[in-house]
Tab-separated table of C-alpha atoms in Angstrom:
chain	number	residue	atom	x	y	z
A	16	MET	CA	-46.243	-72.805	-55.230
A	17	GLN	CA	-43.893	-75.806	-54.790
A	18	HIS	CA	-45.263	-77.309	-58.053
A	19	ARG	CA	-44.603	-74.072	-59.905
A	20	GLN	CA	-41.012	-73.861	-58.548
A	21	ALA	CA	-40.340	-77.490	-59.512
A	22	SER	CA	-41.759	-76.865	-62.967
A	23	THR	CA	-39.548	-73.775	-63.368
A	24	ALA	CA	-36.471	-75.760	-62.294
A	25	GLU	CA	-37.251	-78.503	-64.805
A	26	ASP	CA	-37.805	-75.973	-67.555
A	27	ALA	CA	-34.346	-74.416	-66.739
A	28	LYS	CA	-32.757	-77.858	-66.937
A	29	ARG	CA	-34.379	-78.558	-70.304
A	30	SER	CA	-33.371	-75.111	-71.605
A	31	LEU	CA	-29.734	-75.568	-70.539
A	32	THR	CA	-29.620	-79.058	-72.015
A	33	ALA	CA	-31.046	-77.915	-75.324
A	34	HIS	CA	-28.541	-75.093	-75.389
A	35	PHE	CA	-25.666	-77.461	-74.662
A	36	ASN	CA	-26.775	-79.967	-77.308
A	37	ALA	CA	-27.207	-77.258	-79.973
A	38	VAL	CA	-23.779	-75.702	-79.409
A	39	ARG	CA	-21.974	-79.037	-79.315
A	40	ALA	CA	-23.729	-80.248	-82.453
A	41	ARG	CA	-22.910	-76.992	-84.317
A	42	SER	CA	-19.150	-77.626	-84.027
A	43	GLU	CA	-19.472	-80.968	-85.726
A	44	GLU	CA	-21.878	-79.597	-88.346
A	45	ALA	CA	-19.303	-76.942	-89.256
A	46	CYS	CA	-16.784	-79.726	-89.940
A	47	ALA	CA	-19.138	-81.650	-92.212
A	48	PRO	CA	-17.744	-80.255	-95.516
A	49	LEU	CA	-14.189	-81.298	-94.589
A	50	ASP	CA	-12.322	-84.344	-95.909
A	51	ILE	CA	-10.381	-86.376	-93.446
A	52	GLU	CA	-7.082	-84.785	-94.687
A	53	ASP	CA	-8.363	-81.314	-93.681
A	54	TYR	CA	-8.737	-82.059	-89.991
A	55	SER	CA	-5.009	-81.670	-89.182
A	56	LEU	CA	-4.322	-78.554	-91.260
A	57	GLN	CA	-2.384	-75.814	-89.442
A	58	ALA	CA	-0.685	-73.337	-91.765
A	59	MET	CA	0.744	-71.034	-89.069
A	60	PRO	CA	1.194	-71.160	-85.272
A	61	GLU	CA	-1.653	-68.692	-84.670
A	62	THR	CA	-4.172	-71.093	-86.186
A	63	SER	CA	-5.362	-74.479	-84.934
A	64	PRO	CA	-6.464	-77.598	-86.854
A	65	PRO	CA	-10.157	-78.483	-86.934
A	66	LYS	CA	-9.568	-81.694	-84.951
A	67	TRP	CA	-7.831	-79.669	-82.227
A	68	HIS	CA	-10.823	-77.283	-81.956
A	69	LEU	CA	-13.120	-80.287	-81.518
A	70	ALA	CA	-10.812	-81.743	-78.884
A	71	HIS	CA	-9.978	-78.599	-76.900
A	72	THR	CA	-13.570	-77.596	-76.414
A	73	THR	CA	-14.234	-81.092	-75.093
A	74	TRP	CA	-11.221	-80.788	-72.825
A	75	PHE	CA	-12.789	-77.598	-71.402
A	76	PHE	CA	-16.035	-79.304	-70.305
A	77	GLU	CA	-14.157	-82.374	-68.946
A	78	THR	CA	-11.654	-80.184	-67.027
A	79	PHE	CA	-13.893	-77.478	-65.629
A	80	LEU	CA	-17.211	-79.246	-65.244
A	81	LEU	CA	-17.017	-83.030	-65.075
A	82	ALA	CA	-13.786	-83.368	-63.102
A	83	PRO	CA	-14.885	-81.118	-60.236
A	84	CYS	CA	-18.537	-82.273	-60.176
A	85	VAL	CA	-18.280	-86.057	-60.576
A	86	PRO	CA	-16.787	-87.841	-57.525
A	87	GLY	CA	-13.897	-90.053	-58.514
A	88	TYR	CA	-14.093	-88.920	-62.132
A	89	THR	CA	-11.995	-90.972	-64.559
A	90	PRO	CA	-10.830	-88.969	-67.602
A	91	PHE	CA	-11.394	-90.471	-71.041
A	92	ASN	CA	-7.595	-90.426	-71.641
A	93	PRO	CA	-5.317	-88.812	-69.045
A	94	ALA	CA	-2.872	-87.744	-71.773
A	95	PHE	CA	-5.491	-85.420	-73.259
A	96	ARG	CA	-5.154	-83.152	-70.216
A	97	TYR	CA	-1.717	-82.148	-71.622
A	98	LEU	CA	-2.386	-82.452	-75.386
A	99	PHE	CA	-5.464	-80.235	-75.514
A	100	ASN	CA	-4.793	-77.656	-72.790
A	101	SER	CA	-4.428	-74.341	-74.634
A	102	TYR	CA	-2.916	-71.878	-72.175
A	103	TYR	CA	-4.124	-72.682	-68.651
A	104	ASN	CA	-0.953	-72.848	-66.611
A	105	GLY	CA	-2.994	-73.412	-63.505
A	106	ILE	CA	-4.054	-76.793	-64.974
A	107	GLY	CA	-0.598	-77.826	-66.105
A	108	ALA	CA	1.820	-77.896	-69.065
A	109	GLN	CA	0.604	-77.711	-72.605
A	110	PHE	CA	1.649	-79.234	-75.911
A	111	SER	CA	3.339	-76.817	-78.295
A	112	ARG	CA	0.754	-74.538	-79.973
A	113	ALA	CA	2.809	-74.366	-83.153
A	114	GLN	CA	2.834	-78.155	-83.478
A	115	ARG	CA	-0.842	-78.964	-83.084
A	116	GLY	CA	-0.964	-79.982	-86.726
A	117	LEU	CA	1.420	-82.866	-85.953
A	118	LEU	CA	-1.136	-84.639	-83.714
A	119	SER	CA	-2.219	-87.315	-86.160
A	120	ARG	CA	-3.164	-89.303	-83.045
A	121	PRO	CA	-5.585	-89.383	-81.409
A	122	THR	CA	-7.586	-90.095	-84.546
A	123	LEU	CA	-10.699	-88.086	-85.446
A	124	ALA	CA	-12.810	-91.128	-84.533
A	125	GLU	CA	-11.274	-91.149	-81.056
A	126	VAL	CA	-11.807	-87.417	-80.617
A	127	LEU	CA	-15.464	-87.740	-81.611
A	128	ALA	CA	-15.859	-90.675	-79.191
A	129	TRP	CA	-14.389	-88.523	-76.435
A	130	ARG	CA	-16.829	-85.702	-77.357
A	131	GLU	CA	-19.796	-88.062	-77.038
A	132	THR	CA	-18.601	-89.446	-73.698
A	133	VAL	CA	-18.177	-85.964	-72.304
A	134	ASN	CA	-21.498	-84.892	-73.755
A	135	GLN	CA	-23.266	-87.762	-71.947
A	136	GLY	CA	-21.496	-86.871	-68.734
A	137	VAL	CA	-22.574	-83.226	-68.939
A	138	ARG	CA	-26.112	-84.182	-69.772
A	139	GLY	CA	-26.144	-86.323	-66.670
A	140	LEU	CA	-25.075	-83.354	-64.555
A	141	LEU	CA	-27.758	-81.178	-66.140
A	142	ALA	CA	-30.404	-83.776	-65.386
A	143	ARG	CA	-29.440	-83.706	-61.691
A	144	GLY	CA	-29.098	-79.956	-61.613
A	145	LEU	CA	-26.191	-77.543	-61.367
A	146	ASP	CA	-25.578	-74.939	-58.704
A	147	GLU	CA	-25.085	-71.305	-59.689
A	148	ASP	CA	-21.299	-71.519	-59.940
A	149	MET	CA	-21.409	-74.684	-62.115
A	150	GLN	CA	-24.145	-73.140	-64.359
A	151	ARG	CA	-21.795	-70.202	-64.869
A	152	ARG	CA	-19.003	-72.612	-65.842
A	153	LEU	CA	-21.337	-74.375	-68.267
A	154	LEU	CA	-22.295	-71.123	-69.966
A	155	THR	CA	-18.644	-70.048	-70.104
A	156	GLY	CA	-17.909	-73.392	-71.781
A	157	LEU	CA	-20.679	-72.895	-74.347
A	158	HIS	CA	-19.564	-69.368	-75.266
A	159	HIS	CA	-15.965	-70.610	-75.329
A	160	GLU	CA	-17.036	-73.295	-77.838
A	161	GLN	CA	-18.806	-70.601	-79.945
A	162	GLN	CA	-15.511	-68.664	-80.004
A	163	HIS	CA	-13.801	-71.792	-81.268
A	164	GLN	CA	-16.517	-72.286	-83.911
A	165	GLU	CA	-15.594	-68.850	-85.245
A	166	LEU	CA	-11.902	-69.658	-85.062
A	167	PHE	CA	-12.628	-72.905	-86.990
A	168	PHE	CA	-13.790	-70.816	-89.976
A	169	THR	CA	-11.007	-68.280	-89.842
A	170	ASP	CA	-8.366	-70.972	-89.339
A	171	ILE	CA	-9.512	-73.316	-92.087
A	172	GLN	CA	-9.777	-70.437	-94.527
A	173	TYR	CA	-6.193	-69.485	-93.853
A	174	SER	CA	-4.956	-73.060	-94.073
A	175	LEU	CA	-6.814	-73.767	-97.383
A	176	SER	CA	-5.548	-70.487	-98.803
A	177	CYS	CA	-1.975	-71.829	-98.593
A	178	ASN	CA	-2.814	-74.627	-100.978
A	179	PRO	CA	-1.983	-73.588	-104.601
A	180	LEU	CA	-5.213	-75.336	-105.725
A	181	LYS	CA	-7.162	-72.795	-103.704
A	182	PRO	CA	-9.749	-75.376	-102.633
A	183	ALA	CA	-13.113	-74.159	-101.365
A	184	TYR	CA	-14.476	-75.106	-97.927
A	185	ARG	CA	-17.856	-75.339	-99.623
A	186	THR	CA	-19.619	-74.266	-102.859
A	187	HIS	CA	-21.374	-70.950	-102.912
A	188	PRO	CA	-25.036	-71.455	-103.944
A	189	GLY	CA	-25.508	-68.386	-106.115
A	190	ALA	CA	-24.053	-65.333	-107.825
A	191	TRP	CA	-21.212	-63.664	-105.905
A	192	LEU	CA	-21.322	-60.072	-107.180
A	193	SER	CA	-24.353	-58.302	-105.726
A	194	GLY	CA	-24.666	-55.364	-108.067
A	195	ASP	CA	-25.924	-53.405	-105.018
A	196	ASP	CA	-25.301	-49.717	-104.692
A	197	ILE	CA	-23.181	-48.751	-101.712
A	198	PRO	CA	-25.381	-46.869	-99.194
A	199	PRO	CA	-24.110	-43.297	-98.758
A	200	LEU	CA	-21.986	-42.942	-95.651
A	201	GLN	CA	-23.721	-40.922	-92.972
A	202	TRP	CA	-22.512	-39.731	-89.564
A	203	HIS	CA	-24.223	-40.385	-86.309
A	204	ALA	CA	-23.490	-37.595	-83.898
A	205	LEU	CA	-23.309	-38.222	-80.141
A	206	PRO	CA	-23.014	-35.363	-77.600
A	207	GLU	CA	-20.300	-35.151	-74.994
A	208	GLY	CA	-21.221	-36.592	-71.646
A	209	LEU	CA	-20.972	-39.493	-69.221
A	210	TYR	CA	-21.813	-42.843	-70.745
A	211	ALA	CA	-22.457	-46.092	-68.876
A	212	LEU	CA	-20.465	-48.876	-70.450
A	213	GLY	CA	-19.946	-52.613	-69.952
A	214	ALA	CA	-22.260	-55.521	-69.287
A	215	THR	CA	-25.408	-54.550	-67.410
A	216	GLY	CA	-26.011	-57.861	-65.636
A	217	ALA	CA	-29.292	-58.247	-67.479
A	218	GLU	CA	-27.656	-60.298	-70.221
A	219	ASP	CA	-27.988	-64.062	-70.322
A	220	PHE	CA	-24.193	-64.158	-70.244
A	221	ALA	CA	-21.165	-61.841	-70.378
A	222	PHE	CA	-17.491	-62.537	-70.106
A	223	ASP	CA	-15.572	-61.166	-67.077
A	224	ASN	CA	-13.657	-58.682	-69.328
A	225	GLU	CA	-16.970	-56.907	-70.021
A	226	THR	CA	-17.281	-56.015	-66.343
A	227	PRO	CA	-17.653	-54.096	-64.137
A	228	ARG	CA	-20.148	-51.658	-65.674
A	229	HIS	CA	-18.785	-48.125	-65.212
A	230	ARG	CA	-19.110	-44.603	-66.554
A	231	ALA	CA	-16.738	-42.759	-68.885
A	232	PHE	CA	-16.737	-39.199	-70.103
A	233	LEU	CA	-16.679	-38.892	-73.851
A	234	PRO	CA	-16.220	-35.667	-75.863
A	235	ALA	CA	-18.715	-35.145	-78.682
A	236	PHE	CA	-17.987	-37.422	-81.658
A	237	GLU	CA	-19.430	-38.879	-84.812
A	238	LEU	CA	-19.545	-42.513	-85.910
A	239	ALA	CA	-20.016	-43.719	-89.475
A	240	SER	CA	-23.310	-45.441	-90.282
A	241	ARG	CA	-21.722	-48.472	-91.906
A	242	PRO	CA	-18.312	-50.237	-92.207
A	243	VAL	CA	-15.775	-49.320	-94.935
A	244	THR	CA	-16.412	-51.223	-98.187
A	245	ASN	CA	-14.209	-53.003	-100.670
A	246	GLY	CA	-14.946	-50.249	-103.202
A	247	GLU	CA	-13.634	-47.631	-100.786
A	248	TRP	CA	-10.592	-49.727	-100.074
A	249	LEU	CA	-9.890	-50.032	-103.813
A	250	ALA	CA	-9.865	-46.221	-103.996
A	251	PHE	CA	-7.398	-46.108	-101.064
A	252	MET	CA	-5.113	-48.552	-102.930
A	253	ALA	CA	-5.418	-46.649	-106.206
A	254	ASP	CA	-4.407	-43.453	-104.433
A	255	GLY	CA	-1.159	-45.053	-103.195
A	256	GLY	CA	-2.361	-45.644	-99.645
A	257	TYR	CA	-0.029	-48.622	-99.153
A	258	ASP	CA	2.982	-46.600	-100.387
A	259	ASP	CA	2.615	-43.370	-98.402
A	260	PRO	CA	4.445	-43.601	-95.051
A	261	ALA	CA	2.765	-40.421	-93.845
A	262	LEU	CA	-0.441	-42.399	-93.432
A	263	TRP	CA	1.034	-45.145	-91.285
A	264	LEU	CA	1.936	-45.606	-87.653
A	265	SER	CA	5.645	-46.429	-87.242
A	266	ASP	CA	5.066	-50.053	-86.276
A	267	GLY	CA	2.481	-50.325	-89.043
A	268	TRP	CA	4.867	-49.021	-91.710
A	269	THR	CA	7.493	-51.502	-90.537
A	270	ALA	CA	5.011	-54.364	-90.752
A	271	ARG	CA	3.816	-53.193	-94.197
A	272	GLN	CA	7.406	-53.162	-95.489
A	273	GLN	CA	8.455	-56.515	-93.888
A	274	GLN	CA	5.257	-58.323	-94.984
A	275	GLY	CA	5.030	-56.603	-98.407
A	276	TRP	CA	1.355	-55.599	-97.877
A	277	GLN	CA	-0.240	-54.078	-100.960
A	278	ALA	CA	-3.847	-55.230	-100.369
A	279	PRO	CA	-5.920	-57.007	-97.708
A	280	LEU	CA	-5.029	-60.611	-96.917
A	281	TYR	CA	-6.308	-63.048	-99.574
A	282	TRP	CA	-6.575	-60.381	-102.330
A	283	GLN	CA	-4.910	-61.176	-105.628
A	284	HIS	CA	-4.839	-59.270	-108.913
A	285	ASP	CA	-5.139	-60.958	-112.285
A	286	GLU	CA	-4.696	-58.938	-115.519
A	287	HIS	CA	-7.678	-60.723	-117.049
A	288	THR	CA	-10.120	-61.013	-114.077
A	289	GLY	CA	-9.042	-58.058	-111.977
A	290	TRP	CA	-9.021	-58.215	-108.205
A	291	GLN	CA	-10.154	-61.412	-106.556
A	292	SER	CA	-10.082	-62.709	-103.014
A	293	PHE	CA	-9.752	-66.215	-101.536
A	294	THR	CA	-12.818	-66.951	-99.470
A	295	LEU	CA	-14.392	-70.025	-97.842
A	296	TYR	CA	-16.012	-70.442	-101.259
A	297	GLY	CA	-12.713	-70.378	-103.090
A	298	MET	CA	-11.518	-67.523	-105.295
A	299	GLN	CA	-14.193	-64.905	-105.837
A	300	PRO	CA	-14.310	-61.495	-107.453
A	301	ILE	CA	-14.014	-58.448	-105.182
A	302	ASP	CA	-17.538	-57.090	-104.628
A	303	PRO	CA	-17.283	-53.286	-104.062
A	304	ALA	CA	-20.518	-53.282	-101.996
A	305	ARG	CA	-19.272	-55.752	-99.345
A	306	PRO	CA	-17.368	-54.587	-96.194
A	307	VAL	CA	-13.612	-54.898	-96.507
A	308	CYS	CA	-12.217	-57.581	-94.247
A	309	HIS	CA	-8.940	-59.338	-93.374
A	310	VAL	CA	-7.169	-56.112	-92.687
A	311	SER	CA	-4.853	-55.413	-89.780
A	312	ALA	CA	-5.273	-52.592	-87.248
A	313	TYR	CA	-2.332	-50.895	-88.968
A	314	GLU	CA	-4.048	-50.915	-92.360
A	315	ALA	CA	-7.341	-49.824	-90.772
A	316	ASP	CA	-5.597	-46.881	-89.099
A	317	ALA	CA	-3.877	-45.847	-92.295
A	318	PHE	CA	-7.118	-45.936	-94.223
A	319	ALA	CA	-8.845	-43.842	-91.590
A	320	ARG	CA	-6.170	-41.189	-91.782
A	321	TRP	CA	-6.368	-41.233	-95.615
A	322	ALA	CA	-10.129	-40.701	-95.338
A	323	GLY	CA	-9.711	-37.706	-93.025
A	324	ALA	CA	-11.092	-39.561	-90.058
A	325	ARG	CA	-9.864	-41.997	-87.390
A	326	LEU	CA	-10.786	-45.277	-85.687
A	327	PRO	CA	-13.281	-44.976	-82.854
A	328	THR	CA	-12.358	-45.914	-79.346
A	329	GLU	CA	-14.164	-48.939	-77.979
A	330	TYR	CA	-16.030	-46.675	-75.631
A	331	GLU	CA	-17.316	-44.567	-78.521
A	332	TRP	CA	-18.311	-47.650	-80.424
A	333	GLU	CA	-20.312	-49.057	-77.489
A	334	ALA	CA	-21.899	-45.708	-76.600
A	335	ALA	CA	-23.060	-45.296	-80.206
A	336	ALA	CA	-24.349	-48.894	-80.321
A	337	GLN	CA	-26.425	-48.204	-77.229
A	338	HIS	CA	-27.619	-44.801	-78.422
A	339	LEU	CA	-28.662	-46.187	-81.829
A	340	GLY	CA	-30.353	-49.250	-80.363
A	341	ALA	CA	-28.102	-51.753	-82.206
A	342	ARG	CA	-29.820	-55.154	-82.490
A	343	VAL	CA	-28.253	-58.519	-83.183
A	344	ASP	CA	-31.309	-59.386	-85.329
A	345	ASP	CA	-30.323	-56.655	-87.823
A	346	GLY	CA	-26.813	-58.045	-88.395
A	347	HIS	CA	-25.245	-60.741	-90.527
A	348	PHE	CA	-23.968	-63.698	-88.565
A	349	ALA	CA	-23.030	-67.284	-89.154
A	350	ASP	CA	-26.578	-68.395	-88.426
A	351	ASP	CA	-27.712	-67.647	-91.973
A	352	GLY	CA	-25.050	-69.999	-93.432
A	353	HIS	CA	-23.268	-67.360	-95.569
A	354	TYR	CA	-19.652	-67.270	-94.358
A	355	HIS	CA	-18.479	-64.096	-95.989
A	356	PRO	CA	-19.646	-60.480	-95.338
A	357	ARG	CA	-22.792	-59.577	-97.195
A	358	PRO	CA	-23.215	-56.211	-98.911
A	359	VAL	CA	-23.362	-53.378	-96.411
A	360	ARG	CA	-26.657	-52.015	-95.134
A	361	ALA	CA	-27.397	-48.374	-94.561
A	362	THR	CA	-27.564	-48.642	-90.755
A	363	GLN	CA	-25.404	-51.702	-90.099
A	364	LEU	CA	-23.810	-51.842	-86.647
A	365	LEU	CA	-23.449	-55.536	-85.745
A	366	GLY	CA	-22.155	-58.502	-87.713
A	367	SER	CA	-20.384	-59.007	-91.051
A	368	VAL	CA	-16.905	-57.854	-89.859
A	369	TRP	CA	-15.213	-57.292	-86.506
A	370	GLU	CA	-14.369	-53.602	-86.346
A	371	TRP	CA	-10.959	-52.501	-85.151
A	372	THR	CA	-10.951	-49.765	-82.474
A	373	ALA	CA	-8.142	-47.496	-81.327
A	374	SER	CA	-8.379	-48.891	-77.795
A	375	SER	CA	-5.787	-51.015	-76.137
A	376	TYR	CA	-7.215	-54.187	-74.595
A	377	GLY	CA	-6.987	-53.602	-70.842
A	378	PRO	CA	-9.043	-53.957	-67.644
A	379	TYR	CA	-12.068	-51.886	-66.874
A	380	PRO	CA	-11.860	-49.849	-63.657
A	381	GLY	CA	-12.273	-52.228	-60.722
A	382	TYR	CA	-11.870	-55.355	-62.829
A	383	GLN	CA	-10.943	-58.566	-61.015
A	384	PRO	CA	-10.391	-61.860	-62.830
A	385	PRO	CA	-12.254	-64.885	-61.495
A	386	ALA	CA	-10.440	-67.074	-58.978
A	387	GLY	CA	-8.698	-70.274	-60.084
A	388	ALA	CA	-7.621	-71.425	-63.513
A	389	LEU	CA	-10.648	-69.854	-65.212
A	390	GLY	CA	-9.171	-66.516	-64.217
A	391	GLU	CA	-6.639	-67.088	-67.029
A	392	TYR	CA	-9.402	-66.934	-69.600
A	393	ASN	CA	-9.188	-63.193	-70.353
A	394	GLY	CA	-7.272	-61.216	-67.789
A	395	LYS	CA	-3.737	-62.339	-68.583
A	396	PHE	CA	-4.028	-61.219	-72.225
A	397	MET	CA	-4.664	-57.569	-71.323
A	398	CYS	CA	-1.370	-56.410	-72.886
A	399	ASN	CA	-0.215	-55.298	-76.345
A	400	GLN	CA	-3.584	-56.066	-78.084
A	401	LEU	CA	-6.374	-53.882	-79.508
A	402	VAL	CA	-10.096	-54.285	-79.083
A	403	LEU	CA	-12.488	-55.156	-81.881
A	404	ARG	CA	-16.266	-54.807	-81.630
A	405	GLY	CA	-19.460	-55.965	-83.322
A	406	GLY	CA	-19.081	-59.593	-84.309
A	407	SER	CA	-18.646	-61.049	-87.819
A	408	CYS	CA	-20.252	-63.243	-90.458
A	409	VAL	CA	-18.749	-66.286	-88.740
A	410	SER	CA	-19.912	-65.404	-85.218
A	411	ALA	CA	-23.001	-67.014	-83.748
A	412	ALA	CA	-25.681	-64.344	-83.297
A	413	ALA	CA	-26.492	-65.574	-79.747
A	414	HIS	CA	-22.840	-65.032	-78.828
A	415	ILE	CA	-22.639	-61.293	-79.586
A	416	ARG	CA	-23.582	-58.320	-77.438
A	417	THR	CA	-22.835	-54.602	-77.748
A	418	SER	CA	-20.589	-54.939	-74.674
A	419	TYR	CA	-18.620	-57.882	-76.208
A	420	ARG	CA	-14.828	-57.195	-76.405
A	421	ASN	CA	-12.791	-59.167	-78.890
A	422	PHE	CA	-8.982	-58.615	-79.008
A	423	PHE	CA	-6.151	-59.331	-81.343
A	424	TYR	CA	-2.621	-58.070	-82.005
A	425	PRO	CA	-2.409	-55.064	-84.449
A	426	PRO	CA	-0.742	-56.983	-87.299
A	427	ASP	CA	-3.269	-59.837	-87.301
A	428	ARG	CA	-5.217	-60.203	-90.562
A	429	TRP	CA	-6.685	-63.691	-90.778
A	430	GLN	CA	-9.766	-62.784	-88.798
A	431	PHE	CA	-12.870	-61.274	-90.455
A	432	SER	CA	-11.632	-57.833	-89.306
A	433	GLY	CA	-12.678	-54.538	-90.891
A	434	LEU	CA	-13.292	-51.032	-89.727
A	435	ARG	CA	-15.780	-48.201	-89.171
A	436	LEU	CA	-14.728	-44.543	-89.213
A	437	ALA	CA	-15.099	-41.959	-86.468
A	438	ARG	CA	-14.653	-38.184	-86.329
A	439	GLY	CA	-14.227	-35.620	-83.607
A	440	LYS	CA	-11.931	-35.113	-80.676
A	441	GLN	CA	-10.677	-38.392	-79.355
A	442	PRO	CA	-10.925	-38.889	-75.559
């Protein structure tokens, strides 16, 4: 029995170490197509440079794992505690978010050396074994890094789009236009009733904002079988959807006028080539069969009203995902190396695009943030944002669950954000 327990403990150490190594390596692999000049690009305050993503995720492991676990720990560079703290006031002051692109020093080589030093330190802790609390911190750090891997793709796309040369992050290996027929939109009907929602506790990991699991009463509703496509969005545009104030929420109409929105972010029209979009593969033609992406919640809401439908609540989305047996294996994620939504599938629920919901990002009944600085991770952002569900083409598949709650401000468009329609009485 003792031998079996020892073997199980060693297997757990090896599994955690392999997971840690894979996630950390993936961040650097994502940066491989970049030139040195790209590592400090920051085209707006909401984005961060690639070098900062590499540094901040390293800061997280040093701050929340090595410093409390290694007696007399000496940081790689004490100044990094300030430079690469994102928003943890419990840790201390932070360098200006809007000026992260000005950090030409430390150099990329120094950041990579820091990463390797911290990696070695964490591997040493894993070899000795972590208690339950520290294992939870390690997993939080790994899922945190996967979030930054996704942000790396969305941020570098935005920054490259601001260059008149429209440079590609990488070359697409094949034909862009699929020629696929768009699957007919069908409606999945769910009856009224009490639905159990939130993380079950059986998952390998869930963020605190997915808890506690609770029940909610939902009136009967219907959810579309697939996301809205580019082809359907073109019809909305052709019908004057961007110019009809009756379709728009008040704040949305103000944003549309102030920003001059006439199409999703990155879309451009050329009289010779028609509609094209800037992607991580450079300028590409609009494929009608792919899910529309890079739209704000305001645009998504206006489209839904134009289509005679509405956005689902996050509870409806999760209840439908459970009812329909949504599986990550059926979705399109970053793991397959194609960093733009693939053509829609007839029963697609996860992946390709994050889907806006009509739900404000707030606490579940009985929610309590974790104690200490890590309690700032999710709870303090539960104000003025909306929830998105499902993951996207730049999410890691192992990072996504049906209970996963993403959140952004309604005008935000640089994420891979799309929409799925709902019908029926809204709770």
